[in-house]
PDB file of C-alpha atoms in Angstrom:
ATOM      1  CA  UNK A   1     -38.620  48.391  15.547  1.00  0.00           C
ATOM      2  CA  UNK A   2     -35.307  49.642  14.873  1.00  0.00           C
ATOM      3  CA  UNK A   3     -35.129  48.391  11.454  1.00  0.00           C
ATOM      4  CA  UNK A   4     -38.477  49.836  10.685  1.00  0.00           C
ATOM      5  CA  UNK A   5     -37.156  53.240  11.561  1.00  0.00           C
ATOM      6  CA  UNK A   6     -34.218  53.080   9.109  1.00  0.00           C
ATOM      7  CA  UNK A   7     -31.718  52.426  12.131  1.00  0.00           C
ATOM      8  CA  UNK A   8     -28.824  49.758  11.250  1.00  0.00           C
ATOM      9  CA  UNK A   9     -28.278  46.669  13.924  1.00  0.00           C
ATOM     10  CA  UNK A  10     -26.922  43.279  13.894  1.00  0.00           C
ATOM     11  CA  UNK A  11     -28.782  40.429  11.526  1.00  0.00           C
ATOM     12  CA  UNK A  12     -30.246  38.016  13.542  1.00  0.00           C
ATOM     13  CA  UNK A  13     -33.354  35.971  14.926  1.00  0.00           C
ATOM     14  CA  UNK A  14     -34.906  34.542  17.419  1.00  0.00           C
ATOM     15  CA  UNK A  15     -35.409  30.644  18.354  1.00  0.00           C
ATOM     16  CA  UNK A  16     -37.455  28.784  20.958  1.00  0.00           C
ATOM     17  CA  UNK A  17     -35.259  26.192  22.776  1.00  0.00           C
ATOM     18  CA  UNK A  18     -36.799  22.680  21.915  1.00  0.00           C
ATOM     19  CA  UNK A  19     -38.482  22.006  25.664  1.00  0.00           C
ATOM     20  CA  UNK A  20     -40.030  25.419  25.243  1.00  0.00           C
ATOM     21  CA  UNK A  21     -41.374  24.557  21.765  1.00  0.00           C
ATOM     22  CA  UNK A  22     -42.511  21.542  22.895  1.00  0.00           C
ATOM     23  CA  UNK A  23     -44.597  23.064  25.674  1.00  0.00           C
ATOM     24  CA  UNK A  24     -45.933  25.628  23.283  1.00  0.00           C
ATOM     25  CA  UNK A  25     -47.132  23.224  20.403  1.00  0.00           C
ATOM     26  CA  UNK A  26     -49.074  21.182  23.501  1.00  0.00           C
ATOM     27  CA  UNK A  27     -51.289  24.337  23.852  1.00  0.00           C
ATOM     28  CA  UNK A  28     -54.581  24.503  21.936  1.00  0.00           C
ATOM     29  CA  UNK A  29     -53.688  28.284  20.818  1.00  0.00           C
ATOM     30  CA  UNK A  30     -50.401  27.435  19.292  1.00  0.00           C
ATOM     31  CA  UNK A  31     -50.459  24.176  17.839  1.00  0.00           C
ATOM     32  CA  UNK A  32     -51.236  25.437  14.510  1.00  0.00           C
ATOM     33  CA  UNK A  33     -48.547  27.802  14.724  1.00  0.00           C
ATOM     34  CA  UNK A  34     -46.247  26.990  12.156  1.00  0.00           C
ATOM     35  CA  UNK A  35     -44.130  30.235  12.274  1.00  0.00           C
ATOM     36  CA  UNK A  36     -42.389  29.140  15.079  1.00  0.00           C
ATOM     37  CA  UNK A  37     -38.963  28.110  15.106  1.00  0.00           C
ATOM     38  CA  UNK A  38     -36.647  26.133  17.439  1.00  0.00           C
ATOM     39  CA  UNK A  39     -32.980  25.965  17.767  1.00  0.00           C
ATOM     40  CA  UNK A  40     -33.105  22.690  15.884  1.00  0.00           C
ATOM     41  CA  UNK A  41     -33.354  25.101  12.792  1.00  0.00           C
ATOM     42  CA  UNK A  42     -30.722  27.650  14.129  1.00  0.00           C
ATOM     43  CA  UNK A  43     -27.663  25.792  12.073  1.00  0.00           C
ATOM     44  CA  UNK A  44     -29.621  25.994   8.575  1.00  0.00           C
ATOM     45  CA  UNK A  45     -30.349  29.576   9.319  1.00  0.00           C
ATOM     46  CA  UNK A  46     -26.501  30.322   9.829  1.00  0.00           C
ATOM     47  CA  UNK A  47     -25.405  28.863   7.171  1.00  0.00           C
ATOM     48  CA  UNK A  48     -27.970  30.613   4.863  1.00  0.00           C
ATOM     49  CA  UNK A  49     -28.288  33.937   6.310  1.00  0.00           C
ATOM     50  CA  UNK A  50     -25.301  34.603   8.679  1.00  0.00           C
ATOM     51  CA  UNK A  51     -22.217  32.282   8.664  1.00  0.00           C
ATOM     52  CA  UNK A  52     -20.197  31.883  11.389  1.00  0.00           C
ATOM     53  CA  UNK A  53     -19.014  33.235  13.840  1.00  0.00           C
ATOM     54  CA  UNK A  54     -22.226  34.248  15.634  1.00  0.00           C
ATOM     55  CA  UNK A  55     -23.271  35.376  18.925  1.00  0.00           C
ATOM     56  CA  UNK A  56     -25.864  33.764  21.065  1.00  0.00           C
ATOM     57  CA  UNK A  57     -28.014  35.467  23.381  1.00  0.00           C
ATOM     58  CA  UNK A  58     -30.294  33.802  26.046  1.00  0.00           C
ATOM     59  CA  UNK A  59     -33.516  36.013  26.323  1.00  0.00           C
ATOM     60  CA  UNK A  60     -33.036  36.176  29.889  1.00  0.00           C
ATOM     61  CA  UNK A  61     -30.332  37.326  32.458  1.00  0.00           C
ATOM     62  CA  UNK A  62     -28.379  40.597  32.303  1.00  0.00           C
ATOM     63  CA  UNK A  63     -24.848  41.915  32.097  1.00  0.00           C
ATOM     64  CA  UNK A  64     -23.983  39.528  29.724  1.00  0.00           C
ATOM     65  CA  UNK A  65     -24.278  36.512  31.568  1.00  0.00           C
ATOM     66  CA  UNK A  66     -24.826  33.607  28.817  1.00  0.00           C
ATOM     67  CA  UNK A  67     -23.839  35.716  25.933  1.00  0.00           C
ATOM     68  CA  UNK A  68     -21.098  33.365  23.875  1.00  0.00           C
ATOM     69  CA  UNK A  69     -19.279  33.926  20.534  1.00  0.00           C
ATOM     70  CA  UNK A  70     -19.403  30.417  18.738  1.00  0.00           C
ATOM     71  CA  UNK A  71     -17.523  29.582  15.676  1.00  0.00           C
ATOM     72  CA  UNK A  72     -18.890  26.213  14.448  1.00  0.00           C
ATOM     73  CA  UNK A  73     -21.319  23.673  14.528  1.00  0.00           C
ATOM     74  CA  UNK A  74     -20.055  21.667  17.366  1.00  0.00           C
ATOM     75  CA  UNK A  75     -19.938  24.837  19.776  1.00  0.00           C
ATOM     76  CA  UNK A  76     -23.457  25.740  18.637  1.00  0.00           C
ATOM     77  CA  UNK A  77     -24.913  22.496  19.375  1.00  0.00           C
ATOM     78  CA  UNK A  78     -22.879  22.101  22.858  1.00  0.00           C
ATOM     79  CA  UNK A  79     -24.285  25.859  23.862  1.00  0.00           C
ATOM     80  CA  UNK A  80     -27.619  25.184  22.807  1.00  0.00           C
ATOM     81  CA  UNK A  81     -28.030  22.146  24.800  1.00  0.00           C
ATOM     82  CA  UNK A  82     -26.790  23.551  27.869  1.00  0.00           C
ATOM     83  CA  UNK A  83     -29.330  26.597  27.345  1.00  0.00           C
ATOM     84  CA  UNK A  84     -32.021  23.709  26.746  1.00  0.00           C
ATOM     85  CA  UNK A  85     -30.881  22.163  30.028  1.00  0.00           C
ATOM     86  CA  UNK A  86     -31.169  25.374  31.875  1.00  0.00           C
ATOM     87  CA  UNK A  87     -34.620  26.152  30.470  1.00  0.00           C
ATOM     88  CA  UNK A  88     -33.795  29.018  28.676  1.00  0.00           C
ATOM     89  CA  UNK A  89     -37.142  29.731  27.226  1.00  0.00           C
ATOM     90  CA  UNK A  90     -35.755  31.839  23.954  1.00  0.00           C
ATOM     91  CA  UNK A  91     -32.190  32.387  22.149  1.00  0.00           C
ATOM     92  CA  UNK A  92     -31.332  35.127  19.805  1.00  0.00           C
ATOM     93  CA  UNK A  93     -28.661  34.255  17.043  1.00  0.00           C
ATOM     94  CA  UNK A  94     -26.702  37.382  15.741  1.00  0.00           C
ATOM     95  CA  UNK A  95     -24.034  38.120  13.681  1.00  0.00           C
ATOM     96  CA  UNK A  96     -20.538  39.345  14.420  1.00  0.00           C
ATOM     97  CA  UNK A  97     -20.180  43.046  14.190  1.00  0.00           C
ATOM     98  CA  UNK A  98     -16.356  43.171  14.077  1.00  0.00           C
ATOM     99  CA  UNK A  99     -15.951  46.473  15.224  1.00  0.00           C
ATOM    100  CA  UNK A 100     -15.526  48.487  18.606  1.00  0.00           C
ATOM    101  CA  UNK A 101     -18.156  48.660  21.578  1.00  0.00           C
ATOM    102  CA  UNK A 102     -19.939  51.479  22.714  1.00  0.00           C
ATOM    103  CA  UNK A 103     -22.213  52.414  25.391  1.00  0.00           C
ATOM    104  CA  UNK A 104     -24.282  55.725  25.192  1.00  0.00           C
ATOM    105  CA  UNK A 105     -26.413  57.330  27.973  1.00  0.00           C
ATOM    106  CA  UNK A 106     -29.156  58.974  26.935  1.00  0.00           C
ATOM    107  CA  UNK A 107     -31.185  61.323  29.918  1.00  0.00           C
ATOM    108  CA  UNK A 108     -34.040  63.271  28.764  1.00  0.00           C
ATOM    109  CA  UNK A 109     -33.226  63.629  25.030  1.00  0.00           C
ATOM    110  CA  UNK A 110     -29.447  64.631  25.991  1.00  0.00           C
ATOM    111  CA  UNK A 111     -26.319  62.527  25.845  1.00  0.00           C
ATOM    112  CA  UNK A 112     -24.803  62.610  29.554  1.00  0.00           C
ATOM    113  CA  UNK A 113     -22.155  60.122  29.244  1.00  0.00           C
ATOM    114  CA  UNK A 114     -20.138  57.980  26.493  1.00  0.00           C
ATOM    115  CA  UNK A 115     -17.544  55.459  26.490  1.00  0.00           C
ATOM    116  CA  UNK A 116     -16.022  52.341  24.974  1.00  0.00           C
ATOM    117  CA  UNK A 117     -15.981  49.041  26.190  1.00  0.00           C
ATOM    118  CA  UNK A 118     -13.053  47.160  25.989  1.00  0.00           C
ATOM    119  CA  UNK A 119     -13.579  43.412  26.732  1.00  0.00           C
ATOM    120  CA  UNK A 120     -11.370  41.667  29.890  1.00  0.00           C
ATOM    121  CA  UNK A 121      -7.814  41.338  29.196  1.00  0.00           C
ATOM    122  CA  UNK A 122      -4.324  41.101  31.120  1.00  0.00           C
ATOM    123  CA  UNK A 123      -0.958  42.240  30.217  1.00  0.00           C
ATOM    124  CA  UNK A 124       2.306  40.121  30.748  1.00  0.00           C
ATOM    125  CA  UNK A 125       4.804  40.981  32.879  1.00  0.00           C
ATOM    126  CA  UNK A 126       7.210  38.134  31.609  1.00  0.00           C
ATOM    127  CA  UNK A 127       7.116  36.468  35.176  1.00  0.00           C
ATOM    128  CA  UNK A 128       3.755  35.688  36.407  1.00  0.00           C
ATOM    129  CA  UNK A 129       1.604  32.648  34.292  1.00  0.00           C
ATOM    130  CA  UNK A 130      -2.018  33.839  33.058  1.00  0.00           C
ATOM    131  CA  UNK A 131      -3.709  32.477  36.493  1.00  0.00           C
ATOM    132  CA  UNK A 132      -1.519  34.650  38.658  1.00  0.00           C
ATOM    133  CA  UNK A 133      -2.168  37.933  36.021  1.00  0.00           C
ATOM    134  CA  UNK A 134      -6.031  37.389  36.049  1.00  0.00           C
ATOM    135  CA  UNK A 135      -6.078  36.782  39.814  1.00  0.00           C
ATOM    136  CA  UNK A 136      -4.218  39.766  40.225  1.00  0.00           C
ATOM    137  CA  UNK A 137      -6.621  41.556  37.883  1.00  0.00           C
ATOM    138  CA  UNK A 138      -9.354  40.426  39.237  1.00  0.00           C
ATOM    139  CA  UNK A 139      -8.391  41.528  42.751  1.00  0.00           C
ATOM    140  CA  UNK A 140      -7.730  45.091  41.046  1.00  0.00           C
ATOM    141  CA  UNK A 141     -11.206  45.213  39.911  1.00  0.00           C
ATOM    142  CA  UNK A 142     -12.812  44.332  43.280  1.00  0.00           C
ATOM    143  CA  UNK A 143     -10.855  46.562  45.671  1.00  0.00           C
ATOM    144  CA  UNK A 144     -11.885  49.265  43.076  1.00  0.00           C
ATOM    145  CA  UNK A 145     -15.409  48.693  43.895  1.00  0.00           C
ATOM    146  CA  UNK A 146     -16.215  46.632  40.596  1.00  0.00           C
ATOM    147  CA  UNK A 147     -18.769  43.520  41.178  1.00  0.00           C
ATOM    148  CA  UNK A 148     -16.820  40.947  39.031  1.00  0.00           C
ATOM    149  CA  UNK A 149     -17.954  37.216  39.502  1.00  0.00           C
ATOM    150  CA  UNK A 150     -15.399  35.330  36.903  1.00  0.00           C
ATOM    151  CA  UNK A 151     -16.496  32.097  38.564  1.00  0.00           C
ATOM    152  CA  UNK A 152     -19.492  32.452  35.970  1.00  0.00           C
ATOM    153  CA  UNK A 153     -17.193  33.317  33.271  1.00  0.00           C
ATOM    154  CA  UNK A 154     -14.033  31.171  33.662  1.00  0.00           C
ATOM    155  CA  UNK A 155     -15.596  28.228  31.366  1.00  0.00           C
ATOM    156  CA  UNK A 156     -15.601  30.755  28.742  1.00  0.00           C
ATOM    157  CA  UNK A 157     -12.113  31.999  29.525  1.00  0.00           C
ATOM    158  CA  UNK A 158     -10.874  28.806  29.305  1.00  0.00           C
ATOM    159  CA  UNK A 159     -12.618  28.180  26.049  1.00  0.00           C
ATOM    160  CA  UNK A 160     -10.920  31.238  24.677  1.00  0.00           C
ATOM    161  CA  UNK A 161      -7.722  30.257  25.837  1.00  0.00           C
ATOM    162  CA  UNK A 162      -7.672  26.967  24.213  1.00  0.00           C
ATOM    163  CA  UNK A 163      -8.854  28.308  20.986  1.00  0.00           C
ATOM    164  CA  UNK A 164      -5.196  30.655  21.357  1.00  0.00           C
ATOM    165  CA  UNK A 165      -3.064  27.132  22.171  1.00  0.00           C
ATOM    166  CA  UNK A 166      -2.739  29.026  25.472  1.00  0.00           C
ATOM    167  CA  UNK A 167      -3.109  27.536  29.260  1.00  0.00           C
ATOM    168  CA  UNK A 168      -3.467  28.976  32.604  1.00  0.00           C
ATOM    169  CA  UNK A 169       0.172  27.889  33.394  1.00  0.00           C
ATOM    170  CA  UNK A 170       1.663  29.984  30.544  1.00  0.00           C
ATOM    171  CA  UNK A 171       4.011  32.897  31.172  1.00  0.00           C
ATOM    172  CA  UNK A 172       3.079  35.731  29.342  1.00  0.00           C
ATOM    173  CA  UNK A 173       5.897  37.905  27.664  1.00  0.00           C
ATOM    174  CA  UNK A 174       6.589  41.653  28.930  1.00  0.00           C
ATOM    175  CA  UNK A 175       3.921  44.009  27.596  1.00  0.00           C
ATOM    176  CA  UNK A 176       1.738  41.531  25.216  1.00  0.00           C
ATOM    177  CA  UNK A 177      -2.098  41.696  25.682  1.00  0.00           C
ATOM    178  CA  UNK A 178      -4.068  38.819  26.167  1.00  0.00           C
ATOM    179  CA  UNK A 179      -7.748  39.180  25.424  1.00  0.00           C
ATOM    180  CA  UNK A 180      -9.676  36.869  27.732  1.00  0.00           C
ATOM    181  CA  UNK A 181     -13.167  37.265  26.340  1.00  0.00           C
ATOM    182  CA  UNK A 182     -15.640  37.799  23.314  1.00  0.00           C
ATOM    183  CA  UNK A 183     -18.188  40.239  25.298  1.00  0.00           C
ATOM    184  CA  UNK A 184     -16.760  43.474  26.489  1.00  0.00           C
ATOM    185  CA  UNK A 185     -19.680  44.130  29.762  1.00  0.00           C
ATOM    186  CA  UNK A 186     -18.001  46.033  32.103  1.00  0.00           C
ATOM    187  CA  UNK A 187     -19.583  43.406  34.448  1.00  0.00           C
ATOM    188  CA  UNK A 188     -17.478  40.559  32.934  1.00  0.00           C
ATOM    189  CA  UNK A 189     -14.543  42.885  33.606  1.00  0.00           C
ATOM    190  CA  UNK A 190     -14.481  45.070  30.515  1.00  0.00           C
ATOM    191  CA  UNK A 191     -12.823  48.447  30.518  1.00  0.00           C
ATOM    192  CA  UNK A 192     -14.667  51.827  29.994  1.00  0.00           C
ATOM    193  CA  UNK A 193     -12.711  54.473  27.933  1.00  0.00           C
ATOM    194  CA  UNK A 194     -14.352  57.936  27.864  1.00  0.00           C
ATOM    195  CA  UNK A 195     -15.379  59.199  24.026  1.00  0.00           C
ATOM    196  CA  UNK A 196     -17.513  61.967  25.154  1.00  0.00           C
ATOM    197  CA  UNK A 197     -15.437  64.634  23.933  1.00  0.00           C
ATOM    198  CA  UNK A 198     -14.433  62.494  20.291  1.00  0.00           C
ATOM    199  CA  UNK A 199     -17.749  61.233  19.681  1.00  0.00           C
ATOM    200  CA  UNK A 200     -19.222  62.972  16.280  1.00  0.00           C
ATOM    201  CA  UNK A 201     -22.510  64.753  16.835  1.00  0.00           C
ATOM    202  CA  UNK A 202     -24.246  61.661  14.613  1.00  0.00           C
ATOM    203  CA  UNK A 203     -23.755  59.155  17.101  1.00  0.00           C
ATOM    204  CA  UNK A 204     -25.404  61.779  19.791  1.00  0.00           C
ATOM    205  CA  UNK A 205     -28.379  62.345  17.401  1.00  0.00           C
ATOM    206  CA  UNK A 206     -28.941  58.331  16.918  1.00  0.00           C
ATOM    207  CA  UNK A 207     -28.938  57.604  20.258  1.00  0.00           C
ATOM    208  CA  UNK A 208     -31.402  60.335  21.463  1.00  0.00           C
ATOM    209  CA  UNK A 209     -33.442  59.279  18.439  1.00  0.00           C
ATOM    210  CA  UNK A 210     -33.337  55.537  19.604  1.00  0.00           C
ATOM    211  CA  UNK A 211     -34.319  56.664  23.182  1.00  0.00           C
ATOM    212  CA  UNK A 212     -37.339  58.461  21.412  1.00  0.00           C
ATOM    213  CA  UNK A 213     -38.475  55.253  19.316  1.00  0.00           C
ATOM    214  CA  UNK A 214     -38.919  53.294  22.815  1.00  0.00           C
ATOM    215  CA  UNK A 215     -40.315  56.386  24.606  1.00  0.00           C
ATOM    216  CA  UNK A 216     -37.433  56.080  27.297  1.00  0.00           C
ATOM    217  CA  UNK A 217     -36.290  58.956  29.616  1.00  0.00           C
ATOM    218  CA  UNK A 218     -33.275  57.025  30.468  1.00  0.00           C
ATOM    219  CA  UNK A 219     -31.432  54.747  27.784  1.00  0.00           C
ATOM    220  CA  UNK A 220     -28.239  53.178  27.332  1.00  0.00           C
ATOM    221  CA  UNK A 221     -27.754  52.547  23.539  1.00  0.00           C
ATOM    222  CA  UNK A 222     -24.861  49.803  23.007  1.00  0.00           C
ATOM    223  CA  UNK A 223     -23.464  50.873  19.587  1.00  0.00           C
ATOM    224  CA  UNK A 224     -20.914  49.145  17.470  1.00  0.00           C
ATOM    225  CA  UNK A 225     -19.262  51.501  15.339  1.00  0.00           C
ATOM    226  CA  UNK A 226     -16.008  51.308  13.523  1.00  0.00           C
ATOM    227  CA  UNK A 227     -14.871  55.111  14.098  1.00  0.00           C
ATOM    228  CA  UNK A 228     -16.922  56.896  16.443  1.00  0.00           C
ATOM    229  CA  UNK A 229     -15.198  60.202  15.460  1.00  0.00           C
ATOM    230  CA  UNK A 230     -16.546  60.308  12.050  1.00  0.00           C
ATOM    231  CA  UNK A 231     -19.915  60.688  10.632  1.00  0.00           C
ATOM    232  CA  UNK A 232     -20.069  58.197   7.689  1.00  0.00           C
ATOM    233  CA  UNK A 233     -18.580  55.109   9.506  1.00  0.00           C
ATOM    234  CA  UNK A 234     -19.931  51.632   9.685  1.00  0.00           C
ATOM    235  CA  UNK A 235     -22.068  50.813  12.388  1.00  0.00           C
ATOM    236  CA  UNK A 236     -24.923  48.692  13.991  1.00  0.00           C
ATOM    237  CA  UNK A 237     -27.212  49.097  17.216  1.00  0.00           C
ATOM    238  CA  UNK A 238     -26.546  45.754  19.571  1.00  0.00           C
ATOM    239  CA  UNK A 239     -28.930  46.818  22.393  1.00  0.00           C
ATOM    240  CA  UNK A 240     -31.454  48.988  23.809  1.00  0.00           C
ATOM    241  CA  UNK A 241     -31.027  49.077  27.872  1.00  0.00           C
ATOM    242  CA  UNK A 242     -34.307  50.709  29.577  1.00  0.00           C
ATOM    243  CA  UNK A 243     -32.537  50.195  33.173  1.00  0.00           C
ATOM    244  CA  UNK A 244     -28.586  50.656  32.387  1.00  0.00           C
ATOM    245  CA  UNK A 245     -26.382  49.913  35.085  1.00  0.00           C
ATOM    246  CA  UNK A 246     -23.967  52.762  36.576  1.00  0.00           C
ATOM    247  CA  UNK A 247     -22.214  50.953  39.143  1.00  0.00           C
ATOM    248  CA  UNK A 248     -19.471  49.329  36.965  1.00  0.00           C
ATOM    249  CA  UNK A 249     -18.526  52.532  35.511  1.00  0.00           C
ATOM    250  CA  UNK A 250     -18.635  54.435  38.420  1.00  0.00           C
ATOM    251  CA  UNK A 251     -16.457  52.139  40.212  1.00  0.00           C
ATOM    252  CA  UNK A 252     -13.759  52.284  37.280  1.00  0.00           C
ATOM    253  CA  UNK A 253     -12.083  55.525  38.392  1.00  0.00           C
ATOM    254  CA  UNK A 254     -12.607  58.535  40.256  1.00  0.00           C
ATOM    255  CA  UNK A 255     -13.473  60.864  37.397  1.00  0.00           C
ATOM    256  CA  UNK A 256     -16.134  57.874  36.250  1.00  0.00           C
ATOM    257  CA  UNK A 257     -17.682  58.330  39.799  1.00  0.00           C
ATOM    258  CA  UNK A 258     -17.684  61.884  39.668  1.00  0.00           C
ATOM    259  CA  UNK A 259     -19.082  62.005  36.255  1.00  0.00           C
ATOM    260  CA  UNK A 260     -22.140  59.833  37.258  1.00  0.00           C
ATOM    261  CA  UNK A 261     -22.610  61.404  40.579  1.00  0.00           C
ATOM    262  CA  UNK A 262     -23.166  64.771  38.695  1.00  0.00           C
ATOM    263  CA  UNK A 263     -25.598  62.478  36.161  1.00  0.00           C
ATOM    264  CA  UNK A 264     -27.903  61.370  39.077  1.00  0.00           C
ATOM    265  CA  UNK A 265     -27.894  64.887  40.673  1.00  0.00           C
ATOM    266  CA  UNK A 266     -29.553  66.268  37.517  1.00  0.00           C
ATOM    267  CA  UNK A 267     -31.798  63.276  37.306  1.00  0.00           C
ATOM    268  CA  UNK A 268     -33.261  63.669  41.096  1.00  0.00           C
ATOM    269  CA  UNK A 269     -33.262  67.195  40.345  1.00  0.00           C
ATOM    270  CA  UNK A 270     -35.646  66.843  37.083  1.00  0.00           C
ATOM    271  CA  UNK A 271     -37.853  64.329  38.820  1.00  0.00           C
TER     272      UNK A 271
END
């Protein structure tokens, strides 16, 4: 729908997981449906159309759970096998958009909130090892009211560390940032940075247009944009949310809480 309306978004395609494709092919309605593609064809599609790295997104779930960046055929095979074992029905495979990630919240044709989402990271102090830094950051987020469950993200963090040649016992030099996630969801420990005052009008108009396309009064538009202060910047819509969460943003600071409280008041008064 986005592409049909002239809106840029990440190139990608949907693939059935093998267990689900096999079940559908047994159906009288689907047995002659030769347009179905399962994940056995995913590697060929990536080689021909996208190239690595790509993002794999299970069709179920929320808050970025299960979304992963893969760089090799081996990683792809391992992740898709895991999805198949977990009985995921459909996986979306998309190109990587190497641009900052933003959430723009629209309510009744008006942008009421906009912030950059920066992936979970820790800053070295020259004394603590990575495990201690992660535990401290996790505790700080939870104490602030953020609902963060790193046990679900730990395998992804460990994989990321391995690619960087790091381990949990390594001590990080003072002032050095270590990015531990490839996704920037606030529920995965991401940090919000308000961009409402610097965002160009073009992106406000784009977010409102997206909400109208899907006939949504409330809409969270996830936007990758090279420079959100410029009108002619490269961009791509990552996702459209009909039920955008607010808890993680609200718990990230007093100013954020007050801002969302004002939005809620406006919403209920309108109802």
